[in-house]
C-alpha atoms as a PDB file:
ATOM      1  CA  UNK A   1     -49.354 -51.019  81.530  1.00  0.00           C
ATOM      2  CA  UNK A   2     -47.011 -53.189  83.522  1.00  0.00           C
ATOM      3  CA  UNK A   3     -46.457 -53.640  87.205  1.00  0.00           C
ATOM      4  CA  UNK A   4     -42.987 -54.237  88.598  1.00  0.00           C
ATOM      5  CA  UNK A   5     -42.226 -55.750  91.981  1.00  0.00           C
ATOM      6  CA  UNK A   6     -38.651 -56.023  93.214  1.00  0.00           C
ATOM      7  CA  UNK A   7     -37.342 -58.505  95.765  1.00  0.00           C
ATOM      8  CA  UNK A   8     -34.055 -59.915  96.973  1.00  0.00           C
ATOM      9  CA  UNK A   9     -32.603 -56.947  98.771  1.00  0.00           C
ATOM     10  CA  UNK A  10     -30.937 -57.324 102.140  1.00  0.00           C
ATOM     11  CA  UNK A  11     -27.867 -56.691 104.238  1.00  0.00           C
ATOM     12  CA  UNK A  12     -24.551 -58.324 103.445  1.00  0.00           C
ATOM     13  CA  UNK A  13     -20.903 -57.677 104.156  1.00  0.00           C
ATOM     14  CA  UNK A  14     -18.569 -56.187 101.604  1.00  0.00           C
ATOM     15  CA  UNK A  15     -17.425 -58.800  99.135  1.00  0.00           C
ATOM     16  CA  UNK A  16     -20.688 -60.674  99.348  1.00  0.00           C
ATOM     17  CA  UNK A  17     -23.367 -61.280  96.737  1.00  0.00           C
ATOM     18  CA  UNK A  18     -27.055 -60.666  96.268  1.00  0.00           C
ATOM     19  CA  UNK A  19     -29.474 -61.430  93.482  1.00  0.00           C
ATOM     20  CA  UNK A  20     -32.325 -59.031  92.919  1.00  0.00           C
ATOM     21  CA  UNK A  21     -35.463 -60.083  91.113  1.00  0.00           C
ATOM     22  CA  UNK A  22     -38.165 -58.026  89.447  1.00  0.00           C
ATOM     23  CA  UNK A  23     -41.485 -59.699  88.718  1.00  0.00           C
ATOM     24  CA  UNK A  24     -43.271 -58.214  85.720  1.00  0.00           C
ATOM     25  CA  UNK A  25     -47.038 -58.444  85.393  1.00  0.00           C
ATOM     26  CA  UNK A  26     -49.702 -56.800  83.286  1.00  0.00           C
ATOM     27  CA  UNK A  27     -48.969 -56.276  79.596  1.00  0.00           C
ATOM     28  CA  UNK A  28     -46.189 -58.853  79.382  1.00  0.00           C
ATOM     29  CA  UNK A  29     -46.866 -59.487  75.685  1.00  0.00           C
ATOM     30  CA  UNK A  30     -45.238 -56.199  74.798  1.00  0.00           C
ATOM     31  CA  UNK A  31     -41.476 -55.848  74.647  1.00  0.00           C
ATOM     32  CA  UNK A  32     -39.581 -53.465  76.841  1.00  0.00           C
ATOM     33  CA  UNK A  33     -36.187 -52.096  77.572  1.00  0.00           C
ATOM     34  CA  UNK A  34     -35.609 -53.137  81.190  1.00  0.00           C
ATOM     35  CA  UNK A  35     -33.263 -51.565  83.671  1.00  0.00           C
ATOM     36  CA  UNK A  36     -32.052 -51.436  87.233  1.00  0.00           C
ATOM     37  CA  UNK A  37     -31.496 -48.133  88.988  1.00  0.00           C
ATOM     38  CA  UNK A  38     -30.317 -47.295  92.474  1.00  0.00           C
ATOM     39  CA  UNK A  39     -30.491 -44.342  94.790  1.00  0.00           C
ATOM     40  CA  UNK A  40     -28.317 -43.916  97.855  1.00  0.00           C
ATOM     41  CA  UNK A  41     -29.444 -41.723 100.710  1.00  0.00           C
ATOM     42  CA  UNK A  42     -28.898 -38.093  99.820  1.00  0.00           C
ATOM     43  CA  UNK A  43     -27.800 -38.855  96.275  1.00  0.00           C
ATOM     44  CA  UNK A  44     -29.438 -38.763  92.883  1.00  0.00           C
ATOM     45  CA  UNK A  45     -30.845 -41.856  91.272  1.00  0.00           C
ATOM     46  CA  UNK A  46     -28.419 -43.536  88.879  1.00  0.00           C
ATOM     47  CA  UNK A  47     -28.750 -46.170  86.214  1.00  0.00           C
ATOM     48  CA  UNK A  48     -26.968 -49.410  87.020  1.00  0.00           C
ATOM     49  CA  UNK A  49     -27.704 -51.874  84.242  1.00  0.00           C
ATOM     50  CA  UNK A  50     -30.039 -52.360  81.314  1.00  0.00           C
ATOM     51  CA  UNK A  51     -31.106 -55.145  79.006  1.00  0.00           C
ATOM     52  CA  UNK A  52     -32.722 -54.490  75.688  1.00  0.00           C
ATOM     53  CA  UNK A  53     -35.434 -56.353  73.842  1.00  0.00           C
ATOM     54  CA  UNK A  54     -32.829 -58.364  71.921  1.00  0.00           C
ATOM     55  CA  UNK A  55     -30.826 -59.182  75.059  1.00  0.00           C
ATOM     56  CA  UNK A  56     -28.129 -56.567  74.580  1.00  0.00           C
ATOM     57  CA  UNK A  57     -26.833 -55.422  77.960  1.00  0.00           C
ATOM     58  CA  UNK A  58     -25.308 -52.208  79.233  1.00  0.00           C
ATOM     59  CA  UNK A  59     -23.710 -51.374  82.569  1.00  0.00           C
ATOM     60  CA  UNK A  60     -22.565 -48.389  84.532  1.00  0.00           C
ATOM     61  CA  UNK A  61     -18.771 -48.267  84.759  1.00  0.00           C
ATOM     62  CA  UNK A  62     -18.966 -48.612  88.531  1.00  0.00           C
ATOM     63  CA  UNK A  63     -20.523 -52.089  88.325  1.00  0.00           C
ATOM     64  CA  UNK A  64     -18.962 -53.572  85.198  1.00  0.00           C
ATOM     65  CA  UNK A  65     -17.459 -56.964  85.896  1.00  0.00           C
ATOM     66  CA  UNK A  66     -19.358 -57.300  89.178  1.00  0.00           C
ATOM     67  CA  UNK A  67     -23.055 -57.085  88.257  1.00  0.00           C
ATOM     68  CA  UNK A  68     -24.948 -59.087  85.668  1.00  0.00           C
ATOM     69  CA  UNK A  69     -28.404 -58.245  84.373  1.00  0.00           C
ATOM     70  CA  UNK A  70     -30.542 -60.972  82.851  1.00  0.00           C
ATOM     71  CA  UNK A  71     -34.148 -61.786  82.151  1.00  0.00           C
ATOM     72  CA  UNK A  72     -36.287 -64.877  81.956  1.00  0.00           C
ATOM     73  CA  UNK A  73     -39.081 -64.136  79.497  1.00  0.00           C
ATOM     74  CA  UNK A  74     -40.882 -67.354  80.384  1.00  0.00           C
ATOM     75  CA  UNK A  75     -41.082 -66.306  84.020  1.00  0.00           C
ATOM     76  CA  UNK A  76     -41.556 -62.595  83.246  1.00  0.00           C
ATOM     77  CA  UNK A  77     -38.736 -61.830  85.629  1.00  0.00           C
ATOM     78  CA  UNK A  78     -35.737 -59.528  85.480  1.00  0.00           C
ATOM     79  CA  UNK A  79     -32.641 -60.253  87.565  1.00  0.00           C
ATOM     80  CA  UNK A  80     -29.592 -58.433  88.803  1.00  0.00           C
ATOM     81  CA  UNK A  81     -26.799 -60.641  90.087  1.00  0.00           C
ATOM     82  CA  UNK A  82     -24.482 -58.557  92.242  1.00  0.00           C
ATOM     83  CA  UNK A  83     -21.091 -59.922  93.232  1.00  0.00           C
ATOM     84  CA  UNK A  84     -18.139 -58.321  94.957  1.00  0.00           C
ATOM     85  CA  UNK A  85     -20.439 -55.867  96.681  1.00  0.00           C
ATOM     86  CA  UNK A  86     -18.992 -52.661  98.075  1.00  0.00           C
ATOM     87  CA  UNK A  87     -20.386 -50.282 100.716  1.00  0.00           C
ATOM     88  CA  UNK A  88     -20.969 -47.724  97.956  1.00  0.00           C
ATOM     89  CA  UNK A  89     -23.372 -50.158  96.303  1.00  0.00           C
ATOM     90  CA  UNK A  90     -25.813 -49.576  99.154  1.00  0.00           C
ATOM     91  CA  UNK A  91     -29.109 -47.964  98.317  1.00  0.00           C
ATOM     92  CA  UNK A  92     -32.628 -48.540  97.147  1.00  0.00           C
ATOM     93  CA  UNK A  93     -32.677 -50.537  93.938  1.00  0.00           C
ATOM     94  CA  UNK A  94     -35.473 -50.015  91.450  1.00  0.00           C
ATOM     95  CA  UNK A  95     -36.582 -52.027  88.479  1.00  0.00           C
ATOM     96  CA  UNK A  96     -37.910 -50.082  85.496  1.00  0.00           C
ATOM     97  CA  UNK A  97     -39.329 -50.731  82.037  1.00  0.00           C
ATOM     98  CA  UNK A  98     -39.719 -48.620  78.936  1.00  0.00           C
ATOM     99  CA  UNK A  99     -41.533 -49.134  75.648  1.00  0.00           C
ATOM    100  CA  UNK A 100     -38.584 -47.726  73.702  1.00  0.00           C
ATOM    101  CA  UNK A 101     -35.415 -49.543  72.802  1.00  0.00           C
ATOM    102  CA  UNK A 102     -32.694 -49.026  75.407  1.00  0.00           C
ATOM    103  CA  UNK A 103     -30.749 -47.253  72.671  1.00  0.00           C
ATOM    104  CA  UNK A 104     -33.303 -44.435  72.930  1.00  0.00           C
ATOM    105  CA  UNK A 105     -34.288 -44.527  76.604  1.00  0.00           C
ATOM    106  CA  UNK A 106     -30.622 -45.003  77.690  1.00  0.00           C
ATOM    107  CA  UNK A 107     -31.365 -45.978  81.287  1.00  0.00           C
ATOM    108  CA  UNK A 108     -27.727 -46.472  82.312  1.00  0.00           C
ATOM    109  CA  UNK A 109     -27.038 -42.820  81.544  1.00  0.00           C
ATOM    110  CA  UNK A 110     -30.036 -41.570  83.463  1.00  0.00           C
ATOM    111  CA  UNK A 111     -32.780 -41.806  80.884  1.00  0.00           C
ATOM    112  CA  UNK A 112     -36.314 -41.874  82.179  1.00  0.00           C
ATOM    113  CA  UNK A 113     -38.468 -44.972  81.951  1.00  0.00           C
ATOM    114  CA  UNK A 114     -42.202 -45.517  81.568  1.00  0.00           C
ATOM    115  CA  UNK A 115     -42.783 -47.863  84.518  1.00  0.00           C
ATOM    116  CA  UNK A 116     -41.147 -48.197  87.921  1.00  0.00           C
ATOM    117  CA  UNK A 117     -41.228 -50.584  90.839  1.00  0.00           C
ATOM    118  CA  UNK A 118     -41.238 -49.473  94.456  1.00  0.00           C
ATOM    119  CA  UNK A 119     -37.720 -50.666  95.158  1.00  0.00           C
ATOM    120  CA  UNK A 120     -35.808 -53.076  97.353  1.00  0.00           C
ATOM    121  CA  UNK A 121     -33.183 -51.974  99.872  1.00  0.00           C
ATOM    122  CA  UNK A 122     -29.576 -53.140  99.655  1.00  0.00           C
ATOM    123  CA  UNK A 123     -27.207 -52.458 102.534  1.00  0.00           C
ATOM    124  CA  UNK A 124     -23.536 -53.353 102.350  1.00  0.00           C
ATOM    125  CA  UNK A 125     -21.458 -53.173 105.496  1.00  0.00           C
ATOM    126  CA  UNK A 126     -17.683 -52.818 105.534  1.00  0.00           C
END
């Protein structure tokens, strides 16, 4: 079991940057596929970025070149650096973890994950 707590959300203007963090606690000795998801009001949840146990990363086409996912295993923290933010990036951002390799759970393409945080809100104004 792991617990995930997101932070770093906020309101910024288009073109700005935010860095989201996800603190991982509980069974941190196990390895997980980690991912970021988002859900805009009235829309389905979508996978944004993922990082596998070996550090391999994957991104949704809509954020490639603008977002960077990373993790600090020593701090048990997952990050999402978001640059060049657009109004359509607004939504609730969720951190998630899965016992499987990302190759199998495929979070960026909507795969389900074993553990979820409660989310942090990102609002981008034009």
